[in-house]
mmCIF file of C-alpha atoms in Angstrom:
data_model
loop_
_atom_site.group_PDB
_atom_site.id
_atom_site.type_symbol
_atom_site.label_atom_id
_atom_site.label_comp_id
_atom_site.label_asym_id
_atom_site.label_seq_id
_atom_site.Cartn_x
_atom_site.Cartn_y
_atom_site.Cartn_z
ATOM 1 C CA MET A 1 123.982 107.856 124.115
ATOM 2 C CA SER A 2 127.258 109.661 124.064
ATOM 3 C CA TYR A 3 127.660 113.216 122.363
ATOM 4 C CA PRO A 4 131.032 114.611 120.692
ATOM 5 C CA ILE A 5 132.560 116.827 123.092
ATOM 6 C CA THR A 6 132.948 119.814 120.012
ATOM 7 C CA ARG A 7 130.252 120.496 118.206
ATOM 8 C CA LEU A 8 131.517 122.778 115.153
ATOM 9 C CA ARG A 9 128.007 123.581 113.559
ATOM 10 C CA ARG A 10 127.057 125.739 117.039
ATOM 11 C CA LEU A 11 128.528 128.618 115.070
ATOM 12 C CA ARG A 12 126.413 127.763 112.350
ATOM 13 C CA ARG A 13 123.227 128.040 113.749
ATOM 14 C CA THR A 14 122.237 131.441 113.062
ATOM 15 C CA PRO A 15 123.033 134.141 110.593
ATOM 16 C CA ALA A 16 123.982 136.536 113.246
ATOM 17 C CA LEU A 17 126.359 133.824 114.777
ATOM 18 C CA ARG A 18 127.957 133.372 111.128
ATOM 19 C CA GLN A 19 128.775 136.645 110.466
ATOM 20 C CA LEU A 20 129.870 137.710 114.123
ATOM 21 C CA VAL A 21 132.747 134.167 113.828
ATOM 22 C CA LYS A 22 133.363 135.253 109.668
ATOM 23 C CA GLU A 23 137.572 134.892 108.932
ATOM 24 C CA THR A 24 137.315 136.729 105.189
ATOM 25 C CA ILE A 25 135.515 139.892 104.841
ATOM 26 C CA LEU A 26 134.913 141.275 101.679
ATOM 27 C CA THR A 27 134.220 144.662 101.086
ATOM 28 C CA VAL A 28 133.931 147.377 98.254
ATOM 29 C CA ASN A 29 137.367 148.799 99.642
ATOM 30 C CA ASP A 30 138.834 145.894 98.054
ATOM 31 C CA PHE A 31 137.656 146.037 94.487
ATOM 32 C CA ILE A 32 139.610 147.636 91.473
ATOM 33 C CA TYR A 33 136.730 148.456 88.597
ATOM 34 C CA PRO A 34 138.697 148.143 85.215
ATOM 35 C CA ILE A 35 136.974 150.621 82.409
ATOM 36 C CA PHE A 36 138.070 150.508 78.568
ATOM 37 C CA VAL A 37 138.187 153.960 77.286
ATOM 38 C CA THR A 38 138.528 154.745 73.504
ATOM 39 C CA HIS A 39 139.108 157.725 70.712
ATOM 40 C CA GLY A 40 135.996 158.870 68.920
ATOM 41 C CA THR A 41 132.280 160.444 70.088
ATOM 42 C CA ASP A 42 129.273 158.983 71.261
ATOM 43 C CA ILE A 43 130.727 155.647 72.107
ATOM 44 C CA LYS A 44 128.980 153.273 74.498
ATOM 45 C CA ALA A 45 129.811 150.086 73.313
ATOM 46 C CA GLU A 46 129.025 146.492 74.986
ATOM 47 C CA ILE A 47 131.931 144.202 74.338
ATOM 48 C CA PRO A 48 130.191 140.924 73.114
ATOM 49 C CA SER A 49 132.150 138.589 74.565
ATOM 50 C CA MET A 50 131.678 140.779 78.204
ATOM 51 C CA PRO A 51 128.205 141.508 78.688
ATOM 52 C CA GLY A 52 127.774 144.349 80.624
ATOM 53 C CA VAL A 53 131.287 145.805 80.018
ATOM 54 C CA HIS A 54 131.421 148.411 77.187
ATOM 55 C CA HIS A 55 133.718 150.267 75.303
ATOM 56 C CA PHE A 56 133.790 154.393 76.209
ATOM 57 C CA SER A 57 134.673 157.445 74.385
ATOM 58 C CA LEU A 58 135.529 160.224 76.502
ATOM 59 C CA ASP A 59 132.096 162.367 75.997
ATOM 60 C CA ARG A 60 130.118 158.926 77.114
ATOM 61 C CA LEU A 61 132.705 158.415 80.149
ATOM 62 C CA LYS A 62 131.453 160.591 82.908
ATOM 63 C CA PRO A 63 128.050 158.718 83.784
ATOM 64 C CA GLU A 64 130.100 155.450 84.295
ATOM 65 C CA ILE A 65 132.604 157.207 86.767
ATOM 66 C CA ASP A 66 129.299 158.725 88.354
ATOM 67 C CA ALA A 67 128.712 154.883 89.083
ATOM 68 C CA VAL A 68 131.512 154.239 90.099
ATOM 69 C CA VAL A 69 131.764 157.159 92.854
ATOM 70 C CA ALA A 70 128.382 156.179 93.841
ATOM 71 C CA SER A 71 129.625 152.764 94.236
ATOM 72 C CA GLY A 72 131.991 153.327 96.737
ATOM 73 C CA VAL A 73 134.335 151.344 95.171
ATOM 74 C CA GLN A 74 137.861 153.233 94.964
ATOM 75 C CA SER A 75 139.814 152.827 92.180
ATOM 76 C CA VAL A 76 139.717 152.388 88.456
ATOM 77 C CA LEU A 77 142.162 150.526 85.895
ATOM 78 C CA LEU A 78 142.437 152.111 82.494
ATOM 79 C CA PHE A 79 142.553 150.615 79.240
ATOM 80 C CA GLY A 80 142.818 152.558 75.976
ATOM 81 C CA VAL A 81 141.811 151.368 72.583
ATOM 82 C CA PRO A 82 143.831 153.794 70.146
ATOM 83 C CA ALA A 83 142.184 155.516 67.152
ATOM 84 C CA THR A 84 145.858 154.487 65.337
ATOM 85 C CA LYS A 85 148.707 151.757 65.664
ATOM 86 C CA ASP A 86 152.232 151.418 64.789
ATOM 87 C CA ALA A 87 155.134 148.696 64.920
ATOM 88 C CA VAL A 88 156.260 150.291 67.822
ATOM 89 C CA GLY A 89 153.067 151.864 70.054
ATOM 90 C CA THR A 90 153.397 155.081 69.670
ATOM 91 C CA SER A 91 149.813 156.181 70.478
ATOM 92 C CA ALA A 92 151.098 154.751 74.206
ATOM 93 C CA TYR A 93 153.093 157.047 75.226
ATOM 94 C CA ASP A 94 151.562 160.357 73.164
ATOM 95 C CA HIS A 95 150.807 163.536 75.681
ATOM 96 C CA ASN A 96 147.466 163.013 73.693
ATOM 97 C CA GLY A 97 146.944 158.862 74.063
ATOM 98 C CA ILE A 98 143.277 158.140 75.031
ATOM 99 C CA VAL A 99 144.475 156.797 78.366
ATOM 100 C CA GLN A 100 146.488 160.199 78.872
ATOM 101 C CA GLU A 101 143.059 162.165 78.098
ATOM 102 C CA ALA A 102 140.978 159.742 80.238
ATOM 103 C CA THR A 103 143.229 160.196 83.161
ATOM 104 C CA ARG A 104 142.808 164.157 83.157
ATOM 105 C CA LYS A 105 139.261 163.687 82.446
ATOM 106 C CA VAL A 106 138.568 160.996 85.184
ATOM 107 C CA LYS A 107 140.983 163.438 87.822
ATOM 108 C CA GLU A 108 138.784 166.363 86.851
ATOM 109 C CA TRP A 109 135.939 164.548 87.024
ATOM 110 C CA ALA A 110 136.579 162.640 90.601
ATOM 111 C CA PRO A 111 139.686 163.678 91.744
ATOM 112 C CA GLU A 112 139.238 160.975 94.917
ATOM 113 C CA LEU A 113 139.129 158.306 92.664
ATOM 114 C CA VAL A 114 142.649 156.239 92.514
ATOM 115 C CA VAL A 115 143.382 156.074 88.742
ATOM 116 C CA ILE A 116 145.878 153.208 87.476
ATOM 117 C CA ALA A 117 147.162 152.814 84.454
ATOM 118 C CA ASP A 118 147.842 150.062 82.543
ATOM 119 C CA THR A 119 151.209 150.568 80.954
ATOM 120 C CA CYS A 120 152.007 147.991 78.360
ATOM 121 C CA LEU A 121 152.183 148.064 74.046
ATOM 122 C CA CYS A 122 150.455 145.157 73.057
ATOM 123 C CA ALA A 123 147.240 147.551 72.581
ATOM 124 C CA TYR A 124 149.019 149.962 70.321
ATOM 125 C CA THR A 125 151.240 148.230 68.241
ATOM 126 C CA ASP A 126 149.972 146.498 64.611
ATOM 127 C CA HIS A 127 151.360 143.460 65.638
ATOM 128 C CA GLY A 128 149.970 143.196 68.663
ATOM 129 C CA HIS A 129 152.741 142.022 70.868
ATOM 130 C CA CYS A 130 154.250 143.697 74.423
ATOM 131 C CA GLY A 131 157.214 145.293 73.063
ATOM 132 C CA VAL A 132 159.234 145.875 69.763
ATOM 133 C CA ILE A 133 159.745 143.455 67.535
ATOM 134 C CA HIS A 134 163.260 142.265 66.233
ATOM 135 C CA HIS A 135 163.591 140.899 62.496
ATOM 136 C CA ASP A 136 166.649 138.790 62.509
ATOM 137 C CA PRO A 137 167.406 138.772 58.697
ATOM 138 C CA LYS A 138 169.439 135.659 58.697
ATOM 139 C CA THR A 139 166.573 133.060 59.381
ATOM 140 C CA GLY A 140 163.767 135.590 59.353
ATOM 141 C CA TYR A 141 162.665 134.846 63.211
ATOM 142 C CA ALA A 142 160.810 137.486 64.780
ATOM 143 C CA GLU A 143 161.288 138.170 68.804
ATOM 144 C CA ILE A 144 160.067 140.752 71.013
ATOM 145 C CA ASP A 145 163.314 142.347 71.892
ATOM 146 C CA ASN A 146 163.702 143.473 75.603
ATOM 147 C CA ASP A 147 165.708 145.986 76.159
ATOM 148 C CA PRO A 148 164.356 148.393 73.661
ATOM 149 C CA SER A 149 160.871 147.735 74.822
ATOM 150 C CA LEU A 150 162.097 148.912 78.591
ATOM 151 C CA ALA A 151 162.864 152.272 76.967
ATOM 152 C CA LEU A 152 159.531 152.422 75.270
ATOM 153 C CA LEU A 153 157.550 151.461 78.800
ATOM 154 C CA VAL A 154 159.439 154.027 80.586
ATOM 155 C CA LYS A 155 158.141 156.802 77.617
ATOM 156 C CA THR A 156 154.408 155.344 78.531
ATOM 157 C CA ALA A 157 154.884 155.211 82.671
ATOM 158 C CA ILE A 158 156.309 159.171 82.301
ATOM 159 C CA SER A 159 153.448 160.455 80.377
ATOM 160 C CA GLN A 160 150.859 158.330 82.158
ATOM 161 C CA ALA A 161 151.955 159.807 85.680
ATOM 162 C CA GLU A 162 152.269 163.805 83.932
ATOM 163 C CA ALA A 163 148.652 163.144 82.822
ATOM 164 C CA GLY A 164 147.641 162.158 86.399
ATOM 165 C CA ALA A 165 147.830 158.847 87.044
ATOM 166 C CA ASP A 166 147.838 157.832 90.548
ATOM 167 C CA ILE A 167 149.201 154.099 90.180
ATOM 168 C CA ILE A 168 151.426 153.039 87.224
ATOM 169 C CA ALA A 169 150.764 149.334 86.704
ATOM 170 C CA PRO A 170 153.159 147.737 84.085
ATOM 171 C CA SER A 171 151.885 144.217 82.172
ATOM 172 C CA ASN A 172 154.574 143.721 79.823
ATOM 173 C CA MET A 173 156.336 140.933 81.167
ATOM 174 C CA MET A 174 159.952 141.980 79.847
ATOM 175 C CA ASP A 175 162.938 141.478 81.877
ATOM 176 C CA GLY A 176 164.105 144.016 84.225
ATOM 177 C CA PHE A 177 160.912 146.374 83.176
ATOM 178 C CA VAL A 178 160.178 147.650 87.418
ATOM 179 C CA HIS A 179 163.491 148.536 87.554
ATOM 180 C CA ALA A 180 163.424 150.418 84.136
ATOM 181 C CA ILE A 181 160.259 152.010 85.000
ATOM 182 C CA ARG A 182 161.467 152.930 88.264
ATOM 183 C CA ALA A 183 164.236 154.700 87.593
ATOM 184 C CA GLY A 184 162.377 156.683 84.628
ATOM 185 C CA LEU A 185 160.006 157.866 87.129
ATOM 186 C CA ASP A 186 162.402 159.149 89.517
ATOM 187 C CA GLU A 187 164.329 160.987 87.048
ATOM 188 C CA ALA A 188 161.170 162.827 85.837
ATOM 189 C CA GLY A 189 160.404 163.630 89.325
ATOM 190 C CA TYR A 190 157.568 160.921 89.911
ATOM 191 C CA GLU A 191 159.093 159.597 92.813
ATOM 192 C CA ASN A 192 156.292 159.437 94.782
ATOM 193 C CA ILE A 193 154.088 157.455 92.571
ATOM 194 C CA PRO A 194 153.899 154.077 92.996
ATOM 195 C CA ILE A 195 154.105 150.747 90.394
ATOM 196 C CA MET A 196 151.726 147.707 90.992
ATOM 197 C CA SER A 197 153.594 145.317 88.920
ATOM 198 C CA TYR A 198 152.160 142.612 87.045
ATOM 199 C CA SER A 199 154.858 140.483 88.747
ATOM 200 C CA VAL A 200 153.012 137.158 87.941
ATOM 201 C CA LYS A 201 151.615 137.104 84.491
ATOM 202 C CA TYR A 202 150.891 133.795 82.822
ATOM 203 C CA ALA A 203 150.327 132.822 79.273
ATOM 204 C CA SER A 204 146.574 132.539 80.222
ATOM 205 C CA ALA A 205 143.583 131.061 77.784
ATOM 206 C CA PHE A 206 141.596 132.886 80.028
ATOM 207 C CA TYR A 207 142.450 136.544 78.591
ATOM 208 C CA GLY A 208 140.224 135.707 75.144
ATOM 209 C CA PRO A 209 137.529 137.867 76.065
ATOM 210 C CA PHE A 210 139.979 140.654 77.315
ATOM 211 C CA ARG A 211 141.676 140.529 74.126
ATOM 212 C CA ASP A 212 138.384 141.196 72.200
ATOM 213 C CA ALA A 213 137.782 144.199 74.251
ATOM 214 C CA ALA A 214 141.543 145.609 74.174
ATOM 215 C CA HIS A 215 141.961 144.834 70.069
ATOM 216 C CA SER A 216 145.267 143.253 71.137
ATOM 217 C CA THR A 217 145.337 140.066 69.780
ATOM 218 C CA PRO A 218 148.933 139.093 69.033
ATOM 219 C CA GLN A 219 148.964 139.021 65.074
ATOM 220 C CA PHE A 220 151.397 136.222 64.845
ATOM 221 C CA GLY A 221 152.930 133.562 67.520
ATOM 222 C CA ASP A 222 151.718 134.098 70.675
ATOM 223 C CA ARG A 223 153.168 135.701 74.416
ATOM 224 C CA LYS A 224 154.318 132.299 75.573
ATOM 225 C CA THR A 225 158.247 133.981 75.530
ATOM 226 C CA TYR A 226 157.456 136.379 78.050
ATOM 227 C CA GLN A 227 154.591 135.724 79.902
ATOM 228 C CA MET A 228 154.972 132.452 82.264
ATOM 229 C CA ASP A 229 153.938 128.887 81.821
ATOM 230 C CA PRO A 230 151.082 127.812 83.939
ATOM 231 C CA ALA A 231 152.451 124.927 84.932
ATOM 232 C CA ASN A 232 155.302 126.671 86.909
ATOM 233 C CA ILE A 233 154.651 128.469 90.418
ATOM 234 C CA ARG A 234 158.463 128.557 91.416
ATOM 235 C CA GLU A 235 159.310 130.632 88.234
ATOM 236 C CA ALA A 236 156.400 132.664 90.136
ATOM 237 C CA MET A 237 158.473 133.319 93.044
ATOM 238 C CA ARG A 238 161.379 134.365 91.307
ATOM 239 C CA GLU A 239 159.388 136.496 88.748
ATOM 240 C CA ALA A 240 157.601 138.000 92.413
ATOM 241 C CA GLU A 241 161.296 138.414 93.814
ATOM 242 C CA ALA A 242 162.909 139.872 91.095
ATOM 243 C CA ASP A 243 159.854 143.024 91.184
ATOM 244 C CA VAL A 244 160.578 143.545 94.948
ATOM 245 C CA LEU A 245 164.486 143.839 94.395
ATOM 246 C CA GLU A 246 163.549 146.457 91.195
ATOM 247 C CA GLY A 247 161.170 148.805 93.649
ATOM 248 C CA ALA A 248 157.786 147.482 92.899
ATOM 249 C CA ASP A 249 155.311 149.107 95.859
ATOM 250 C CA MET A 250 152.333 146.201 94.820
ATOM 251 C CA LEU A 251 152.189 142.486 93.109
ATOM 252 C CA MET A 252 149.709 141.110 91.139
ATOM 253 C CA VAL A 253 148.779 137.693 90.226
ATOM 254 C CA LYS A 254 147.307 137.200 86.830
ATOM 255 C CA PRO A 255 144.637 135.270 86.703
ATOM 256 C CA ALA A 256 143.158 134.480 90.025
ATOM 257 C CA LEU A 257 140.875 131.654 90.016
ATOM 258 C CA ALA A 258 142.970 128.756 88.368
ATOM 259 C CA TYR A 259 146.310 130.474 90.359
ATOM 260 C CA LEU A 260 144.852 130.513 94.017
ATOM 261 C CA ASP A 261 148.139 128.379 95.303
ATOM 262 C CA VAL A 262 150.110 130.908 93.493
ATOM 263 C CA LEU A 263 148.604 133.931 95.322
ATOM 264 C CA ARG A 264 149.093 132.568 98.735
ATOM 265 C CA MET A 265 152.724 131.647 97.538
ATOM 266 C CA VAL A 266 153.353 134.773 97.237
ATOM 267 C CA LYS A 267 151.107 135.917 100.364
ATOM 268 C CA GLU A 268 153.393 133.950 102.629
ATOM 269 C CA ASN A 269 157.078 135.090 100.815
ATOM 270 C CA PHE A 270 156.500 138.782 100.419
ATOM 271 C CA ASP A 271 154.811 141.240 102.778
ATOM 272 C CA LEU A 272 154.228 144.048 99.876
ATOM 273 C CA PRO A 273 150.288 144.699 98.940
ATOM 274 C CA LEU A 274 149.338 141.901 96.976
ATOM 275 C CA VAL A 275 146.408 142.001 94.410
ATOM 276 C CA ALA A 276 144.427 139.390 92.375
ATOM 277 C CA TYR A 277 143.529 140.019 88.833
ATOM 278 C CA ASN A 278 139.705 137.948 87.966
ATOM 279 C CA VAL A 279 140.341 138.276 84.618
ATOM 280 C CA SER A 280 138.203 138.051 81.604
ATOM 281 C CA ALA A 281 137.068 135.202 80.930
ATOM 282 C CA GLU A 282 136.687 134.101 84.638
ATOM 283 C CA TYR A 283 133.639 137.510 84.550
ATOM 284 C CA SER A 284 132.259 136.066 80.861
ATOM 285 C CA MET A 285 131.564 132.371 81.781
ATOM 286 C CA VAL A 286 130.163 132.996 85.206
ATOM 287 C CA LYS A 287 127.834 135.992 82.818
ATOM 288 C CA ALA A 288 127.220 133.302 80.217
ATOM 289 C CA ALA A 289 126.144 130.586 82.931
ATOM 290 C CA ALA A 290 124.038 133.064 84.770
ATOM 291 C CA ALA A 291 122.305 133.938 81.684
ATOM 292 C CA ASN A 292 121.508 130.338 80.704
ATOM 293 C CA GLY A 293 120.224 130.158 84.446
ATOM 294 C CA TRP A 294 122.837 127.881 85.702
ATOM 295 C CA VAL A 295 124.288 129.505 88.422
ATOM 296 C CA ASP A 296 123.059 132.148 90.824
ATOM 297 C CA GLU A 297 125.305 135.086 89.927
ATOM 298 C CA ARG A 298 125.323 136.742 92.989
ATOM 299 C CA ALA A 299 126.479 133.885 94.916
ATOM 300 C CA VAL A 300 129.101 132.819 93.042
ATOM 301 C CA VAL A 301 130.357 135.703 92.007
ATOM 302 C CA LEU A 302 130.599 136.903 95.816
ATOM 303 C CA GLU A 303 132.245 133.218 96.582
ATOM 304 C CA THR A 304 134.477 133.831 94.110
ATOM 305 C CA LEU A 305 135.842 137.291 95.184
ATOM 306 C CA THR A 306 136.140 135.873 98.463
ATOM 307 C CA GLY A 307 138.434 132.889 97.616
ATOM 308 C CA MET A 308 140.612 135.231 96.090
ATOM 309 C CA LYS A 309 140.858 137.122 99.679
ATOM 310 C CA ARG A 310 140.858 134.046 101.392
ATOM 311 C CA ALA A 311 143.806 132.858 99.411
ATOM 312 C CA GLY A 312 145.889 136.253 99.820
ATOM 313 C CA ALA A 313 144.696 139.033 97.965
ATOM 314 C CA ASP A 314 144.322 142.153 99.532
ATOM 315 C CA LEU A 315 143.012 143.872 96.316
ATOM 316 C CA ILE A 316 140.656 142.503 93.235
ATOM 317 C CA ILE A 317 140.583 143.675 89.600
ATOM 318 C CA THR A 318 137.042 142.533 88.776
ATOM 319 C CA TYR A 319 134.543 143.528 86.267
ATOM 320 C CA HIS A 320 132.185 142.612 88.592
ATOM 321 C CA ALA A 321 133.022 145.316 91.351
ATOM 322 C CA LEU A 322 129.950 147.945 90.684
ATOM 323 C CA ASP A 323 127.364 144.519 90.909
ATOM 324 C CA ALA A 324 129.563 142.930 94.079
ATOM 325 C CA SER A 325 129.593 146.333 95.735
ATOM 326 C CA LYS A 326 125.881 146.572 95.218
ATOM 327 C CA TRP A 327 125.427 143.082 96.349
ATOM 328 C CA LEU A 328 127.567 143.941 99.699
ATOM 329 C CA ARG A 329 125.527 146.695 100.494
ATOM 330 C CA GLY A 330 122.436 144.205 100.484
ATOM 331 C CA GLU A 331 120.666 145.398 97.029
#
């Protein structure tokens, strides 16, 4: 009887051997936990399309922050649901805006937590788009006016830095947004505040539950004129390169699961820290399947997050963060 020279199963024989040769290690330090904050009092309201994810008013937020600290997760990403909206998203850059107020509270309760502020206008505009609308009186056509939108995004970023945000995360996909925000932060004295750019953000169907959570569904049209076509990858490299040249400190690919090839290509071409956003529908699909008994939630979540890290992500924004940290501890 002849035997193969190589027996690859030797190193899979026991759990200890498999752990010894594991190539990709997922840890709690990889996670960023998104939180939705809103005005009002005594609000902890579950988002119907995102089981286990809630809107929090500031008076109900501290227990959630305590849970984050206890989990070992070191960073939160704050999204705001404002009390009022208007055409230019005034609440986004209000000194007393909801993200600004929440940032102050989180830094008071848990100064060691890294607070990341989402910097966009869509949740604050009455039309639901990520910038200022320009109406052509001749054609009646409405479009997102890029450069006036940049000025408002700069104001938003500065107000978030003033409130104590550790990282600014612009998600608007306007041309030149990183350069504008970097220049604005520097001029305002916040040259040490890094920018985590949503560099490669696709016009994706996987954002549906998030728009329910952030109350940010566009009131007309869609976002395909500024978010990327899911079919394109070379364009993703141009977007990432532009952000690097404009001064981004971290790059992001959003969504993650259907774009692991994009994650890998960005990782191979740029040496900045790379963030993957495990977006709302990716989360909700697992929750729905698990609720029906179709999948093992723990196993699927940890396998998915490991896949994102294996593809090149240094950090993962995920609504699973608190559960995943518990599972990684063996609980």
